[in-house]
């Protein structure tokens, strides 16, 4: 299966968190959550939309911190996991999960203070359209991540169960400019691919993360980084 078909499968949704964010994957989860919080803070009482919210790991985190948040996804199976996660966290009444198409967001212009998408643009068949919609409904911040075309991800991209779109900085800058946004900040991480961290114990992942950051702290390391976090503003 490829792309959206793979993503919407019930079995994928049920195992998504356990396969990706156990063992060394917990380090990835922590880093991605920190990236979201740094881009959107402060979130208390802010109106936030998450595109492709999946199992709700960011949606629930932001709701727990006081955000007025909507999580939108195309997969009913993923949304069911998100609702269950919100229920277990005791915040089911303060977060809304909605099925919808990111290319045609069912919200008026400037409806949210911030809009973000994580683990989405590598599946995006029309990234310009998606980013333009995110910009349309946000009145302040638009945040998203991409997988980088100059990274080690190229070497194993063919082995993934869905096709992944890889981006260079110039392409992202064109997308941001085309959506009428201004790029405020770009951060780059994970010289060692995600797949490596998922396969090792958490105790092993932490020292490799220190090495990863040391390698990535210069211009060469930045070019090898497998993921970029982009913070733009309207």
XYZ file of C-alpha atoms in Angstrom:
234
model
C 0.000 0.000 0.000
C 1.097 3.550 -0.647
C 0.408 6.980 0.827
C -3.111 7.671 2.048
C -4.269 4.070 1.583
C -1.550 2.815 3.933
C -2.095 5.634 6.420
C -5.838 5.030 6.796
C -5.613 1.294 7.481
C -6.977 0.245 10.893
C -3.935 -1.901 11.676
C -1.564 0.988 10.975
C -3.482 3.301 13.325
C -3.588 0.720 16.114
C 0.177 0.122 16.015
C 1.346 3.591 14.968
C 2.535 4.898 18.336
C 3.924 1.612 19.620
C 6.014 1.019 16.487
C 7.372 4.546 16.131
C 7.603 5.931 19.641
C 8.726 3.052 21.817
C 12.363 2.182 22.564
C 14.598 4.871 21.017
C 11.550 6.318 19.302
C 10.644 7.987 22.582
C 13.544 10.349 21.950
C 11.987 11.302 18.595
C 8.648 11.897 20.301
C 10.249 14.185 22.908
C 12.158 16.170 20.292
C 9.144 16.641 18.033
C 6.938 17.748 20.930
C 9.586 20.245 22.008
C 9.749 21.603 18.449
C 5.971 22.120 18.396
C 5.927 23.819 21.795
C 8.820 26.129 20.896
C 7.121 27.179 17.656
C 3.634 27.770 19.091
C 4.304 28.985 22.650
C 2.524 30.345 24.525
C -0.419 28.031 23.795
C -2.746 28.638 26.746
C -6.108 29.972 25.522
C -4.774 30.070 21.945
C -6.956 28.691 19.167
C -4.911 26.030 17.371
C -5.508 23.707 14.423
C -3.443 20.573 13.890
C -3.432 19.209 10.344
C -3.036 15.422 10.023
C -3.310 14.985 13.781
C -3.072 11.199 13.529
C -3.278 9.521 16.925
C -3.444 12.886 18.701
C -0.074 12.898 20.458
C 0.412 16.628 19.768
C -3.299 17.483 19.976
C -3.626 16.041 23.462
C -0.331 17.567 24.626
C -1.460 21.069 23.620
C -4.944 20.606 25.074
C -3.350 19.634 28.387
C -1.464 22.951 28.264
C -4.638 24.963 27.816
C -4.896 25.333 24.042
C -8.316 25.483 22.379
C -7.410 22.906 19.758
C -8.948 21.075 16.813
C -7.254 17.984 15.409
C -8.090 17.265 11.772
C -7.255 14.056 9.924
C -8.445 12.093 6.892
C -8.315 8.746 8.711
C -11.213 7.634 10.903
C -8.957 4.974 12.417
C -6.353 7.534 13.466
C -9.023 9.861 14.866
C -10.423 7.015 16.967
C -6.983 6.555 18.519
C -6.789 10.288 19.213
C -10.188 10.386 20.915
C -9.217 7.429 23.098
C -5.963 9.151 24.031
C -7.840 12.332 24.976
C -10.299 10.295 27.048
C -7.474 8.602 28.968
C -5.883 12.009 29.604
C -9.155 13.387 30.962
C -9.412 16.198 28.406
C -11.918 14.699 25.955
C -14.302 17.613 26.521
C -11.674 20.249 25.699
C -10.370 18.943 22.369
C -12.189 18.371 19.082
C -11.211 15.711 16.547
C -12.590 16.181 13.053
C -12.365 14.251 9.798
C -11.512 16.518 6.909
C -9.432 17.295 3.830
C -6.399 19.515 4.415
C -6.743 20.870 0.860
C -10.201 22.278 1.682
C -10.254 23.281 5.324
C -13.795 23.846 6.652
C -12.911 27.058 8.508
C -13.099 30.773 7.674
C -10.045 32.938 7.062
C -7.931 33.820 10.117
C -9.902 31.439 12.325
C -6.929 30.126 14.330
C -4.022 31.746 16.110
C -1.725 28.963 14.904
C -1.879 26.062 12.465
C 0.654 23.255 12.349
C 1.319 19.899 10.710
C 3.819 17.235 11.744
C 4.670 14.117 9.722
C 2.400 15.348 6.917
C 4.292 17.041 4.103
C 6.239 13.894 3.197
C 2.854 12.441 2.162
C 1.541 15.608 0.512
C 0.768 15.252 -3.180
C -0.049 18.976 -3.521
C 2.073 20.702 -0.840
C 1.478 24.210 -2.199
C -2.285 23.813 -1.871
C -2.026 22.425 1.647
C 0.301 25.176 2.853
C -1.878 27.875 1.268
C -4.886 26.529 3.182
C -2.927 26.469 6.428
C -1.911 30.085 5.847
C -5.474 31.101 4.987
C -7.000 29.939 8.272
C -4.136 31.160 10.504
C -3.767 34.726 11.664
C -0.281 34.293 13.103
C 1.892 31.126 13.073
C 2.177 28.281 10.567
C 4.531 25.461 11.561
C 5.420 22.244 9.740
C 8.209 19.749 9.233
C 9.702 18.146 6.127
C 12.085 15.309 5.355
C 15.232 16.524 3.620
C 16.357 15.387 0.201
C 20.066 15.712 1.006
C 19.944 13.349 3.996
C 20.487 9.654 4.668
C 16.728 9.280 4.250
C 17.363 8.982 0.520
C 19.096 5.653 1.155
C 16.115 3.955 2.777
C 13.204 5.944 1.386
C 12.499 3.166 -1.114
C 11.956 0.688 1.722
C 9.171 2.632 3.452
C 5.588 1.330 3.160
C 4.480 4.626 1.590
C 6.184 6.940 -0.839
C 7.892 9.853 0.928
C 8.366 13.264 -0.614
C 11.744 14.824 0.225
C 12.385 18.578 0.220
C 15.287 20.952 -0.181
C 15.453 24.377 1.445
C 14.846 26.253 -1.803
C 11.648 24.309 -2.471
C 10.348 25.004 1.039
C 11.177 28.695 0.692
C 9.207 28.807 -2.583
C 6.258 27.092 -0.911
C 6.341 29.501 2.027
C 6.571 32.527 -0.252
C 3.803 31.204 -2.509
C 1.493 30.834 0.487
C 2.062 34.481 1.415
C 4.022 33.580 4.538
C 7.311 34.821 5.930
C 9.824 32.258 7.133
C 10.799 33.097 10.701
C 12.976 30.153 11.696
C 14.332 26.866 10.379
C 15.802 24.106 12.549
C 17.361 20.849 11.358
C 17.785 17.573 13.235
C 18.526 13.877 13.116
C 21.643 13.078 11.134
C 21.003 9.472 12.161
C 17.718 8.482 10.490
C 14.527 7.934 12.466
C 14.668 4.246 11.594
C 17.911 3.838 13.525
C 16.489 5.301 16.737
C 13.381 3.130 16.533
C 15.456 -0.028 16.488
C 17.679 0.622 19.507
C 16.827 0.696 23.243
C 16.151 4.090 24.751
C 19.351 3.873 26.825
C 21.350 3.493 23.604
C 19.445 6.214 21.762
C 20.337 8.967 24.244
C 24.145 8.864 23.791
C 23.724 8.607 20.020
C 21.472 11.682 20.187
C 24.319 13.601 21.844
C 26.617 12.546 19.000
C 23.907 13.374 16.488
C 23.614 16.917 17.834
C 27.382 17.382 17.805
C 27.599 16.319 14.161
C 24.635 18.451 13.208
C 25.870 21.623 14.870
C 27.838 22.779 11.800
C 27.019 23.506 8.162
C 27.951 20.033 6.942
C 25.843 18.419 9.640
C 22.896 20.618 8.763
C 23.020 19.374 5.178
C 22.992 15.773 6.400
C 20.077 16.287 8.780
C 17.043 14.191 7.861
C 14.283 16.490 9.135
C 13.641 20.229 9.156
C 11.214 22.231 11.291
C 9.871 25.396 9.623
C 8.252 28.238 11.568
C 6.503 30.809 9.402
C 4.208 33.696 10.139
C 1.348 35.358 8.309
